[in-house]
Amino acid sequence: MAAISVEQVLAQAEKDEAEKLRRITVQKELELQYDLGNMLAIDPNALNERDFRQQSREHLHALARDNTQLLVNQLFGLPCERVQEAVVVKLPDCTTRLPREKPVPKPRAPTRWEEFAKLKGIQKKKKTNLVWDEVHKQWRRRWGYQRAKDNTKEWLIELPVTADPAEDQFAKRIHAKKERVAKNELNRLRNIARSSKLGKVPGVGLTPTVQPTKSELGLAMQVARRSTASVGRFQDKLPREKEPRGTGKKRKFQPLIGDFSAEKSKQLEMLKLMDSKKPKLDVTRAVNRQMREEDSEAAAKRRKSQKPGRGGKQGGNRKGGKGAKGGKGGKGRGGKFSGAKRKSK
Amino acid sequence: MRPLTEEETKSMFEKLSKYIGENIKLLVDRPDGTYCFRLHNDRVYYVSEKILKLATNIAREKLISLGTCFGKFTKTQKFRLHVTALDYLAPYAKYKVWVKPGAEQSFLYGNHVLKSGLGRITENTAQYQGVVVYSMADVPVGFGVAAKSTQECRKLDPMAIVVFHQADIGEYIRHEESLT
């Protein structure tokens, strides 16, 4: 029993060892091509078609495992070191060139000067960086800090024959320099604007934005208004539209003592216009008139029906028609309100 | 001091026309001389040409008033009539309200006219129509806005407001320092 078991154990151990070896070593007809930098292995061997047809899934699994095993074997063949309880290898440089992730950057658009230079065939001339400075008797940079022939460091400027003697030549020079810098900056921005995708940037107005603000919309409207053949002179206005503010137009008033007759005629004209715009039929007035007529009719009817019964009240009512001062009759309603009728008309 | 601009003239005329209607024409086109509107310190003055020319001799900051002040422009460019304009509103007024002697004082203290104080009212007065307020002795005492139309006035209870107060001659004493 024991002998059998020993034999069995040995056989088992041998089998295990073989299995392990089989797992580690893989036999291939053609060597794999490795690119260890990318951890890449390419298997040039032909696919076993029969196996692949019969059980493609298992076959591919096995193939992948074997190839990965080979790659890992290669990796373990590399010189390794221990960093903080972990065995690491340094991968060699990649041999396969991968395509770049982003597209190749486009060349910068030529500036206006570059275009012009190309057109005219002007070529850049390389100048030496250092030049001899006679004053300091040494080689100095052509430009920049501590340059040769630095005209900003001059303590005296000869007055040009044509110049005004009172003029500050130093200030003039500084001013000219500032002007040049500003011009250069402007040109730089212009070049950017020219090359940008927006195309032409308008001198006035706006470039289109996703969500324009209120003020931007207002500005856009103003620009659109003026963009007619008559510079917006005959452009219609909305009923209560206000004059745009901040257009640089200063308000001007008529002279204090000017043409009085013209002023008068203008005002009369305005009154005429205002009068003509009034509605001909005033609805509330018409309704009121109707109501009044109905009231007076009803009152008259009442008077007729009450005639035989109450004599004293009648007199008061009649008097009231002449005005509020109509004695005690003033209390009667009709009298109180009809009094001013004559005056109003 | 300067003439009014077109918008200013318009807003002023619109306000005036609430009280005197088309009678503004009589103010603008006067047979007895040239009168005009001038703006000074945001106030509108109705002034004759003669006085205007005399006033030009006075420095702007020294000039307090000239002619008749009709009212002033608020900061939001609305026109407000002042009681000083009453002299020109009263003769041309289209709609009038007479207050009873008892309610006269209350009105002159700056209160609204109540139904109980209403003596008479012009026929056809619409609601919110500008009206000139008279005492029963036909002396103009101020102006305001009709709170109710004539028709509605009949059925009101005595404590209801009939005319909203806008200006009264009591302001000559109450607002002496600000009136010009």
Short mmCIF file of C-alpha atoms in Angstrom, two decimals:
data_model
loop_
_atom_site.label_atom_id
_atom_site.label_comp_id
_atom_site.label_asym_id
_atom_site.label_seq_id
_atom_site.Cartn_x
_atom_site.Cartn_y
_atom_site.Cartn_z
CA MET A 1 0.00 0.00 0.00
CA ALA A 2 2.80 2.31 1.06
CA ALA A 3 4.99 1.37 -1.95
CA ILE A 4 2.21 2.11 -4.31
CA SER A 5 1.59 5.36 -2.69
CA VAL A 6 5.27 6.39 -2.93
CA GLU A 7 5.35 5.49 -6.62
CA GLN A 8 2.17 7.36 -7.11
CA VAL A 9 3.45 10.39 -5.29
CA LEU A 10 6.65 10.39 -7.34
CA ALA A 11 4.71 10.01 -10.56
CA GLN A 12 2.44 12.80 -9.51
CA ALA A 13 5.37 15.03 -8.66
CA GLU A 14 7.02 14.31 -12.00
CA LYS A 15 3.79 15.06 -13.78
CA ASP A 16 3.37 18.31 -11.97
CA GLU A 17 6.94 19.31 -12.80
CA ALA A 18 6.36 18.55 -16.47
CA GLU A 19 3.13 20.44 -16.45
CA LYS A 20 4.85 23.43 -14.87
CA LEU A 21 7.62 23.32 -17.45
CA ARG A 22 5.08 22.99 -20.18
CA ARG A 23 3.41 26.06 -18.89
CA ILE A 24 6.64 28.07 -18.85
CA THR A 25 8.29 26.88 -22.03
CA VAL A 26 6.45 27.24 -25.27
CA GLN A 27 7.58 25.67 -28.46
CA LYS A 28 7.17 27.74 -31.61
CA GLU A 29 8.28 27.03 -35.14
CA LEU A 30 9.21 30.62 -35.77
CA GLU A 31 10.56 32.93 -33.12
CA LEU A 32 8.25 35.72 -31.99
CA GLN A 33 9.20 39.32 -32.75
CA TYR A 34 9.43 41.37 -29.60
CA ASP A 35 9.26 45.06 -28.89
CA LEU A 36 9.80 45.04 -25.17
CA GLY A 37 9.64 48.79 -24.84
CA ASN A 38 5.99 48.65 -25.82
CA MET A 39 5.60 45.17 -24.26
CA LEU A 40 4.61 43.96 -27.68
CA ALA A 41 5.05 40.50 -29.22
CA ILE A 42 4.17 39.61 -32.79
CA ASP A 43 3.55 35.98 -33.66
CA PRO A 44 4.49 35.28 -37.28
CA ASN A 45 3.46 31.60 -37.08
CA ALA A 46 0.60 30.39 -39.22
CA LEU A 47 -2.69 29.63 -37.52
CA ASN A 48 -3.58 25.97 -37.09
CA GLU A 49 -6.65 26.09 -39.22
CA ARG A 50 -8.20 22.80 -38.23
CA ASP A 51 -7.99 23.54 -34.53
CA PHE A 52 -9.24 27.03 -35.11
CA ARG A 53 -12.24 25.79 -37.08
CA GLN A 54 -13.18 23.14 -34.53
CA GLN A 55 -12.90 25.14 -31.34
CA SER A 56 -11.86 28.64 -32.15
CA ARG A 57 -12.42 30.06 -28.70
CA GLU A 58 -10.27 27.57 -26.81
CA HIS A 59 -7.62 27.63 -29.49
CA LEU A 60 -7.31 31.40 -29.39
CA HIS A 61 -7.19 31.36 -25.60
CA ALA A 62 -4.38 28.86 -25.64
CA LEU A 63 -2.52 30.79 -28.32
CA ALA A 64 -2.83 34.04 -26.41
CA ARG A 65 -1.68 32.41 -23.21
CA ASP A 66 1.37 30.87 -24.87
CA ASN A 67 2.38 34.08 -26.56
CA THR A 68 1.92 36.06 -23.37
CA GLN A 69 4.04 33.47 -21.60
CA LEU A 70 6.78 34.01 -24.13
CA LEU A 71 6.58 37.77 -23.70
CA VAL A 72 6.72 37.44 -19.93
CA ASN A 73 9.71 35.09 -20.25
CA GLN A 74 11.44 37.77 -22.28
CA LEU A 75 10.59 40.39 -19.66
CA PHE A 76 12.07 38.21 -16.93
CA GLY A 77 15.18 37.91 -19.02
CA LEU A 78 15.78 41.65 -18.66
CA PRO A 79 18.06 42.90 -15.87
CA CYS A 80 15.89 43.50 -12.83
CA GLU A 81 16.29 45.34 -9.59
CA ARG A 82 14.45 45.52 -6.31
CA VAL A 83 12.70 48.73 -5.36
CA GLN A 84 10.84 48.67 -2.06
CA GLU A 85 9.96 44.96 -1.98
CA ALA A 86 9.03 44.97 -5.64
CA VAL A 87 11.00 43.50 -8.51
CA VAL A 88 11.10 45.87 -11.42
CA VAL A 89 12.72 45.77 -14.83
CA LYS A 90 13.69 48.68 -16.97
CA LEU A 91 12.13 48.38 -20.36
CA PRO A 92 14.39 49.06 -23.34
CA ASP A 93 13.54 51.74 -25.86
CA CYS A 94 10.60 51.15 -28.16
CA THR A 95 11.37 49.84 -31.59
CA THR A 96 7.89 50.12 -33.05
CA ARG A 97 6.92 53.66 -33.92
CA LEU A 98 3.39 54.43 -32.81
CA PRO A 99 1.30 56.99 -34.67
CA ARG A 100 0.88 60.27 -32.73
CA GLU A 101 -2.27 60.86 -30.76
CA LYS A 102 -2.97 64.43 -31.94
CA PRO A 103 -2.74 65.73 -35.48
CA VAL A 104 0.45 67.44 -36.48
CA PRO A 105 0.34 71.12 -35.56
CA LYS A 106 -0.27 73.38 -38.49
CA PRO A 107 2.48 75.79 -39.39
CA ARG A 108 1.91 79.32 -38.14
CA ALA A 109 0.21 81.51 -40.69
CA PRO A 110 2.68 83.91 -42.24
CA THR A 111 2.49 87.46 -40.99
CA ARG A 112 1.75 90.30 -43.32
CA TRP A 113 5.44 91.17 -43.49
CA GLU A 114 6.40 87.58 -44.23
CA GLU A 115 3.91 87.46 -47.05
CA PHE A 116 5.23 90.71 -48.42
CA ALA A 117 8.85 89.58 -48.10
CA LYS A 118 8.08 86.38 -49.92
CA LEU A 119 6.36 88.29 -52.67
CA LYS A 120 9.30 90.63 -53.09
CA GLY A 121 11.89 87.97 -52.58
CA ILE A 122 13.35 89.59 -49.50
CA GLN A 123 15.39 87.16 -47.49
CA LYS A 124 16.47 87.30 -43.90
CA LYS A 125 20.09 88.18 -43.39
CA LYS A 126 21.79 86.72 -40.39
CA LYS A 127 23.67 89.36 -38.47
CA THR A 128 26.31 88.70 -35.90
CA ASN A 129 25.15 88.94 -32.34
CA LEU A 130 28.13 90.91 -31.09
CA VAL A 131 29.40 94.19 -32.53
CA TRP A 132 32.37 96.31 -31.66
CA ASP A 133 31.58 99.31 -29.51
CA GLU A 134 33.99 102.15 -30.17
CA VAL A 135 33.09 104.03 -27.00
CA HIS A 136 33.57 101.23 -24.55
CA LYS A 137 36.24 99.52 -26.59
CA GLN A 138 34.64 96.14 -26.26
CA TRP A 139 32.39 93.68 -28.01
CA ARG A 140 28.81 94.19 -27.06
CA ARG A 141 25.44 92.82 -28.03
CA ARG A 142 23.81 94.35 -31.03
CA TRP A 143 20.50 94.68 -29.16
CA GLY A 144 19.12 94.51 -25.64
CA TYR A 145 20.66 95.24 -22.29
CA GLN A 146 24.11 96.90 -22.43
CA ARG A 147 24.02 97.04 -26.20
CA ALA A 148 26.54 98.77 -28.33
CA LYS A 149 25.75 102.34 -29.40
CA ASP A 150 22.89 102.60 -26.92
CA ASN A 151 21.08 105.79 -27.88
CA THR A 152 18.96 105.77 -24.71
CA LYS A 153 22.06 106.29 -22.63
CA GLU A 154 23.23 109.43 -24.37
CA TRP A 155 23.54 112.39 -22.07
CA LEU A 156 23.47 114.92 -24.88
CA ILE A 157 21.58 115.10 -28.12
CA GLU A 158 22.62 117.39 -30.91
CA LEU A 159 19.75 119.65 -31.89
CA PRO A 160 18.72 119.08 -35.49
CA VAL A 161 18.85 122.20 -37.64
CA THR A 162 15.15 122.13 -38.41
CA ALA A 163 14.02 121.33 -34.88
CA ASP A 164 12.34 123.68 -32.48
CA PRO A 165 14.92 124.56 -29.78
CA ALA A 166 12.30 124.47 -27.03
CA GLU A 167 11.40 120.89 -27.83
CA ASP A 168 12.66 118.20 -25.47
CA GLN A 169 14.61 115.84 -27.71
CA PHE A 170 14.88 113.17 -25.03
CA ALA A 171 11.13 113.08 -24.52
CA LYS A 172 10.66 113.03 -28.25
CA ARG A 173 12.87 110.00 -28.54
CA ILE A 174 11.04 108.16 -25.77
CA HIS A 175 7.74 109.04 -27.33
CA ALA A 176 8.87 107.79 -30.72
CA LYS A 177 9.97 104.52 -29.15
CA LYS A 178 6.63 104.09 -27.43
CA GLU A 179 4.88 104.76 -30.70
CA ARG A 180 6.92 102.11 -32.45
CA VAL A 181 6.18 99.57 -29.73
CA ALA A 182 2.49 100.33 -29.90
CA LYS A 183 2.49 100.02 -33.65
CA ASN A 184 4.25 96.71 -33.43
CA GLU A 185 1.75 95.46 -30.89
CA LEU A 186 -1.10 96.54 -33.10
CA ASN A 187 0.42 94.75 -36.06
CA ARG A 188 0.92 91.65 -33.96
CA LEU A 189 -2.72 91.66 -32.95
CA ARG A 190 -3.75 92.29 -36.52
CA ASN A 191 -1.75 89.29 -37.65
CA ILE A 192 -3.44 87.14 -35.02
CA ALA A 193 -6.82 88.41 -36.08
CA ARG A 194 -6.00 87.76 -39.71
CA SER A 195 -4.92 84.22 -39.09
CA SER A 196 -7.64 83.33 -36.61
CA LYS A 197 -10.59 81.24 -37.69
CA LEU A 198 -13.01 84.11 -37.13
CA GLY A 199 -11.85 85.53 -40.39
CA LYS A 200 -12.41 89.23 -40.60
CA VAL A 201 -12.81 91.00 -37.28
CA PRO A 202 -15.03 94.02 -37.72
CA GLY A 203 -13.68 97.41 -36.77
CA VAL A 204 -16.99 98.25 -35.13
CA GLY A 205 -19.74 96.01 -33.91
CA LEU A 206 -19.41 92.49 -32.69
CA THR A 207 -18.27 89.05 -33.58
CA PRO A 208 -21.01 86.48 -33.19
CA THR A 209 -21.23 84.98 -29.71
CA VAL A 210 -23.25 82.06 -28.43
CA GLN A 211 -25.28 84.03 -25.90
CA PRO A 212 -24.93 87.75 -26.42
CA THR A 213 -25.65 90.00 -23.45
CA LYS A 214 -28.17 92.81 -23.47
CA SER A 215 -25.58 95.47 -24.11
CA GLU A 216 -24.01 93.42 -26.88
CA LEU A 217 -27.37 93.04 -28.54
CA GLY A 218 -27.94 96.75 -28.23
CA LEU A 219 -24.61 97.46 -29.83
CA ALA A 220 -25.30 94.98 -32.61
CA MET A 221 -28.63 96.65 -33.26
CA GLN A 222 -27.00 100.06 -33.36
CA VAL A 223 -24.44 98.87 -35.87
CA ALA A 224 -27.09 97.20 -37.98
CA ARG A 225 -29.10 100.42 -37.97
CA ARG A 226 -26.23 102.41 -39.30
CA SER A 227 -25.26 99.86 -41.90
CA THR A 228 -27.39 101.25 -44.66
CA ALA A 229 -26.53 103.30 -47.69
CA SER A 230 -27.67 106.44 -45.89
CA VAL A 231 -25.82 105.54 -42.67
CA GLY A 232 -29.14 104.84 -40.99
CA ARG A 233 -30.56 108.23 -41.71
CA PHE A 234 -33.90 107.00 -42.99
CA GLN A 235 -34.12 104.01 -40.74
CA ASP A 236 -37.48 103.52 -39.06
CA LYS A 237 -37.70 103.70 -35.30
CA LEU A 238 -39.72 101.69 -32.87
CA PRO A 239 -42.53 103.60 -31.13
CA ARG A 240 -40.82 104.29 -27.81
CA GLU A 241 -37.27 103.76 -28.78
CA LYS A 242 -34.70 105.85 -27.02
CA GLU A 243 -31.66 107.35 -28.61
CA PRO A 244 -28.67 105.06 -28.18
CA ARG A 245 -26.33 106.34 -25.52
CA GLY A 246 -22.61 106.65 -25.68
CA THR A 247 -22.37 107.09 -29.41
CA GLY A 248 -20.11 110.07 -28.93
CA LYS A 249 -22.73 112.44 -30.19
CA LYS A 250 -23.06 115.48 -27.99
CA ARG A 251 -26.48 116.94 -27.47
CA LYS A 252 -26.92 120.39 -28.80
CA PHE A 253 -29.39 122.95 -27.60
CA GLN A 254 -30.95 125.76 -29.49
CA PRO A 255 -29.55 129.19 -28.72
CA LEU A 256 -31.10 130.93 -25.74
CA ILE A 257 -32.09 133.95 -27.71
CA GLY A 258 -32.54 132.73 -31.22
CA ASP A 259 -35.35 132.74 -33.69
CA PHE A 260 -38.45 133.18 -31.54
CA SER A 261 -40.91 132.90 -34.39
CA ALA A 262 -39.35 129.64 -35.57
CA GLU A 263 -39.53 128.30 -32.03
CA LYS A 264 -43.17 129.29 -31.81
CA SER A 265 -44.08 127.72 -35.13
CA LYS A 266 -42.28 124.53 -34.16
CA GLN A 267 -44.21 124.32 -30.94
CA LEU A 268 -47.50 124.99 -32.69
CA GLU A 269 -46.66 122.28 -35.16
CA MET A 270 -46.03 119.92 -32.30
CA LEU A 271 -49.34 120.84 -30.70
CA LYS A 272 -51.12 120.22 -33.97
CA LEU A 273 -49.53 116.81 -34.20
CA MET A 274 -50.42 115.97 -30.62
CA ASP A 275 -53.98 117.06 -31.22
CA SER A 276 -54.30 114.95 -34.33
CA LYS A 277 -53.10 111.88 -32.48
CA LYS A 278 -55.87 112.12 -29.91
CA PRO A 279 -58.62 109.59 -30.48
CA LYS A 280 -61.75 111.15 -31.89
CA LEU A 281 -64.03 109.01 -29.77
CA ASP A 282 -63.30 109.02 -26.08
CA VAL A 283 -64.85 105.79 -24.90
CA THR A 284 -65.15 106.70 -21.24
CA ARG A 285 -66.68 110.02 -22.10
CA ALA A 286 -69.18 108.39 -24.42
CA VAL A 287 -70.10 105.83 -21.79
CA ASN A 288 -70.49 108.55 -19.20
CA ARG A 289 -72.76 110.52 -21.47
CA GLN A 290 -74.87 107.46 -22.06
CA MET A 291 -75.06 106.79 -18.34
CA ARG A 292 -76.07 110.39 -17.69
CA GLU A 293 -78.84 110.26 -20.23
CA GLU A 294 -80.16 107.07 -18.74
CA ASP A 295 -80.02 108.61 -15.29
CA SER A 296 -81.88 111.72 -16.34
CA GLU A 297 -84.52 109.64 -18.11
CA ALA A 298 -85.04 107.53 -15.04
CA ALA A 299 -85.23 110.65 -12.91
CA ALA A 300 -87.80 112.19 -15.23
CA LYS A 301 -89.89 109.05 -15.09
CA ARG A 302 -89.74 109.04 -11.34
CA ARG A 303 -90.73 112.66 -11.23
CA LYS A 304 -93.73 111.98 -13.41
CA SER A 305 -94.89 109.06 -11.32
CA GLN A 306 -94.42 110.95 -8.05
CA LYS A 307 -96.03 114.12 -9.30
CA PRO A 308 -99.39 113.78 -7.57
CA GLY A 309 -97.97 112.64 -4.22
CA ARG A 310 -95.17 115.06 -3.21
CA GLY A 311 -95.37 118.64 -4.27
CA GLY A 312 -92.68 120.13 -2.07
CA LYS A 313 -89.75 118.29 -3.57
CA GLN A 314 -90.59 119.25 -7.10
CA GLY A 315 -89.82 122.87 -6.72
CA GLY A 316 -86.39 122.19 -5.39
CA ASN A 317 -85.52 120.01 -8.29
CA ARG A 318 -86.52 122.54 -10.84
CA LYS A 319 -84.48 125.22 -9.18
CA GLY A 320 -81.47 122.99 -8.94
CA GLY A 321 -81.16 122.95 -12.67
CA LYS A 322 -79.85 126.48 -12.61
CA GLY A 323 -76.90 125.86 -10.30
CA ALA A 324 -75.66 124.81 -6.96
CA LYS A 325 -76.61 128.05 -5.38
CA GLY A 326 -80.22 127.23 -6.01
CA GLY A 327 -81.26 127.48 -2.39
CA LYS A 328 -82.24 124.34 -0.61
CA GLY A 329 -82.66 122.63 -3.91
CA GLY A 330 -78.89 122.37 -4.06
CA LYS A 331 -79.21 119.16 -2.17
CA GLY A 332 -81.02 117.63 -5.10
CA ARG A 333 -78.62 115.60 -7.13
CA GLY A 334 -79.43 116.89 -10.54
CA GLY A 335 -78.81 120.46 -9.51
CA LYS A 336 -75.45 119.86 -8.04
CA PHE A 337 -73.91 118.32 -11.06
CA SER A 338 -75.48 120.07 -13.96
CA GLY A 339 -74.57 123.53 -12.75
CA ALA A 340 -71.28 123.84 -14.55
CA LYS A 341 -72.53 122.53 -17.81
CA ARG A 342 -72.78 125.89 -19.45
CA LYS A 343 -69.34 126.91 -18.36
CA SER A 344 -67.64 123.89 -19.69
CA LYS A 345 -68.95 124.34 -23.20
CA MET B 1 -30.82 128.63 -19.05
CA ARG B 2 -31.71 127.13 -22.39
CA PRO B 3 -34.71 126.42 -24.61
CA LEU B 4 -36.38 123.08 -24.14
CA THR B 5 -35.50 120.19 -26.36
CA GLU B 6 -38.16 118.56 -28.44
CA GLU B 7 -38.77 115.74 -25.98
CA GLU B 8 -38.93 118.11 -23.07
CA THR B 9 -41.38 120.34 -24.86
CA LYS B 10 -43.49 117.37 -25.71
CA SER B 11 -43.63 115.97 -22.20
CA MET B 12 -44.46 119.40 -20.83
CA PHE B 13 -47.20 119.99 -23.37
CA GLU B 14 -48.67 116.60 -22.67
CA LYS B 15 -48.87 117.44 -19.00
CA LEU B 16 -50.32 120.88 -19.63
CA SER B 17 -52.87 119.53 -22.07
CA LYS B 18 -54.37 117.46 -19.29
CA TYR B 19 -55.55 120.69 -17.71
CA ILE B 20 -56.08 123.15 -20.51
CA GLY B 21 -56.35 120.91 -23.56
CA GLU B 22 -55.67 122.63 -26.84
CA ASN B 23 -55.59 125.99 -25.09
CA ILE B 24 -51.80 125.66 -24.88
CA LYS B 25 -51.85 127.30 -28.26
CA LEU B 26 -52.99 130.49 -26.60
CA LEU B 27 -49.96 130.37 -24.33
CA VAL B 28 -47.53 129.77 -27.15
CA ASP B 29 -49.03 132.17 -29.63
CA ARG B 30 -49.89 135.33 -27.75
CA PRO B 31 -51.00 138.52 -29.44
CA ASP B 32 -49.56 140.76 -26.72
CA GLY B 33 -45.92 139.82 -27.21
CA THR B 34 -43.50 136.97 -27.58
CA TYR B 35 -43.51 134.48 -24.76
CA CYS B 36 -41.43 131.34 -24.57
CA PHE B 37 -40.50 128.46 -22.33
CA ARG B 38 -37.01 128.31 -20.93
CA LEU B 39 -35.32 125.72 -18.80
CA HIS B 40 -33.25 126.83 -15.84
CA ASN B 41 -32.16 124.58 -12.96
CA ASP B 42 -34.45 121.86 -14.31
CA ARG B 43 -37.39 124.21 -13.98
CA VAL B 44 -39.46 125.46 -16.86
CA TYR B 45 -40.17 129.16 -16.91
CA TYR B 46 -42.76 130.84 -19.03
CA VAL B 47 -41.23 134.16 -19.79
CA SER B 48 -41.64 137.07 -22.11
CA GLU B 49 -38.92 137.85 -24.58
CA LYS B 50 -38.22 141.14 -22.91
CA ILE B 51 -37.67 139.66 -19.47
CA LEU B 52 -35.63 136.85 -21.01
CA LYS B 53 -33.24 139.28 -22.58
CA LEU B 54 -32.89 141.15 -19.34
CA ALA B 55 -32.24 137.92 -17.46
CA THR B 56 -29.32 137.06 -19.70
CA ASN B 57 -27.36 139.73 -17.84
CA ILE B 58 -27.47 137.68 -14.67
CA ALA B 59 -25.00 134.88 -14.10
CA ARG B 60 -26.45 131.43 -14.21
CA GLU B 61 -25.75 130.51 -10.60
CA LYS B 62 -27.04 133.84 -9.39
CA LEU B 63 -30.30 133.63 -11.31
CA ILE B 64 -33.01 132.28 -9.03
CA SER B 65 -36.10 132.73 -11.12
CA LEU B 66 -37.52 134.55 -14.09
CA GLY B 67 -41.00 134.83 -15.51
CA THR B 68 -43.42 132.24 -14.23
CA CYS B 69 -42.27 128.83 -13.14
CA PHE B 70 -44.52 126.21 -14.69
CA GLY B 71 -42.98 123.22 -13.08
CA LYS B 72 -39.89 121.13 -13.11
CA PHE B 73 -38.40 118.10 -14.74
CA THR B 74 -37.67 115.23 -12.43
CA LYS B 75 -34.47 113.27 -12.69
CA THR B 76 -36.29 110.75 -14.83
CA GLN B 77 -37.33 113.54 -17.20
CA LYS B 78 -40.96 113.63 -16.16
CA PHE B 79 -42.61 116.97 -15.91
CA ARG B 80 -44.26 118.11 -12.66
CA LEU B 81 -46.46 121.15 -12.55
CA HIS B 82 -46.00 123.63 -9.74
CA VAL B 83 -48.66 125.76 -8.16
CA THR B 84 -47.09 128.83 -9.73
CA ALA B 85 -48.52 127.63 -13.04
CA LEU B 86 -52.02 128.05 -11.65
CA ASP B 87 -52.25 131.61 -12.93
CA TYR B 88 -52.04 130.27 -16.47
CA LEU B 89 -54.00 127.09 -15.93
CA ALA B 90 -57.04 128.64 -14.30
CA PRO B 91 -58.20 130.94 -17.13
CA TYR B 92 -57.97 128.16 -19.71
CA ALA B 93 -59.03 125.22 -17.58
CA LYS B 94 -61.40 122.84 -19.30
CA TYR B 95 -62.52 120.93 -16.27
CA LYS B 96 -63.19 122.56 -12.96
CA VAL B 97 -64.14 121.53 -9.49
CA TRP B 98 -65.60 123.85 -6.91
CA VAL B 99 -65.03 123.08 -3.25
CA LYS B 100 -67.38 124.10 -0.48
CA PRO B 101 -66.15 126.80 1.88
CA GLY B 102 -65.83 124.27 4.70
CA ALA B 103 -63.57 121.97 2.71
CA GLU B 104 -61.55 124.80 1.24
CA GLN B 105 -59.15 125.01 4.14
CA SER B 106 -58.56 121.29 4.17
CA PHE B 107 -57.62 121.43 0.51
CA LEU B 108 -55.32 124.38 1.11
CA TYR B 109 -53.51 122.31 3.72
CA GLY B 110 -52.67 119.78 1.06
CA ASN B 111 -55.47 117.25 1.47
CA HIS B 112 -57.50 115.60 -1.25
CA VAL B 113 -61.00 116.84 -1.98
CA LEU B 114 -63.62 114.54 -0.51
CA LYS B 115 -67.11 114.05 -1.83
CA SER B 116 -68.47 115.90 1.20
CA GLY B 117 -66.46 118.97 0.23
CA LEU B 118 -67.41 118.90 -3.42
CA GLY B 119 -69.48 121.91 -4.36
CA ARG B 120 -69.74 121.51 -8.11
CA ILE B 121 -67.96 119.70 -10.86
CA THR B 122 -67.86 120.16 -14.59
CA GLU B 123 -70.00 117.78 -16.57
CA ASN B 124 -68.29 115.02 -18.52
CA THR B 125 -65.21 115.03 -16.37
CA ALA B 126 -63.52 111.76 -17.02
CA GLN B 127 -61.66 109.80 -14.41
CA TYR B 128 -58.05 110.92 -13.90
CA GLN B 129 -58.71 114.10 -15.82
CA GLY B 130 -56.69 117.09 -14.67
CA VAL B 131 -58.96 119.60 -13.00
CA VAL B 132 -58.53 123.06 -11.57
CA VAL B 133 -59.98 123.52 -8.12
CA TYR B 134 -61.96 126.66 -7.35
CA SER B 135 -63.49 127.99 -4.19
CA MET B 136 -67.22 128.64 -4.35
CA ALA B 137 -66.38 132.29 -4.89
CA ASP B 138 -64.69 131.28 -8.17
CA VAL B 139 -61.19 131.87 -6.88
CA PRO B 140 -58.75 129.25 -8.18
CA VAL B 141 -57.14 127.55 -5.20
CA GLY B 142 -55.19 124.78 -6.85
CA PHE B 143 -55.37 121.84 -9.17
CA GLY B 144 -55.47 118.09 -9.07
CA VAL B 145 -56.69 114.98 -10.79
CA ALA B 146 -60.27 113.75 -10.77
CA ALA B 147 -60.38 110.50 -8.86
CA LYS B 148 -63.81 109.65 -10.22
CA SER B 149 -65.75 110.68 -13.26
CA THR B 150 -68.65 113.07 -12.80
CA GLN B 151 -71.07 110.24 -13.24
CA GLU B 152 -69.47 108.11 -10.58
CA CYS B 153 -69.31 111.06 -8.19
CA ARG B 154 -73.06 111.04 -7.82
CA LYS B 155 -73.15 107.69 -6.17
CA LEU B 156 -70.12 108.07 -3.93
CA ASP B 157 -70.22 108.10 -0.17
CA PRO B 158 -69.28 111.40 1.47
CA MET B 159 -65.81 110.37 2.64
CA ALA B 160 -64.63 109.12 -0.74
CA ILE B 161 -61.93 111.10 -2.53
CA VAL B 162 -63.16 113.00 -5.53
CA VAL B 163 -60.06 114.98 -6.52
CA PHE B 164 -56.49 114.00 -5.84
CA HIS B 165 -54.54 116.95 -4.60
CA GLN B 166 -51.60 118.03 -6.72
CA ALA B 167 -50.95 121.65 -5.90
CA ASP B 168 -52.73 124.38 -3.99
CA ILE B 169 -52.05 128.00 -3.20
CA GLY B 170 -51.30 127.05 0.39
CA GLU B 171 -47.93 125.92 -0.94
CA TYR B 172 -46.93 129.54 -1.30
CA ILE B 173 -46.63 129.47 2.48
CA ARG B 174 -45.86 125.81 3.10
CA HIS B 175 -43.16 125.47 0.43
CA GLU B 176 -42.03 129.02 0.40
CA GLU B 177 -38.36 128.11 0.30
CA SER B 178 -38.56 125.81 -2.69
CA LEU B 179 -41.02 127.62 -4.91
CA THR B 180 -39.51 129.88 -7.50
#
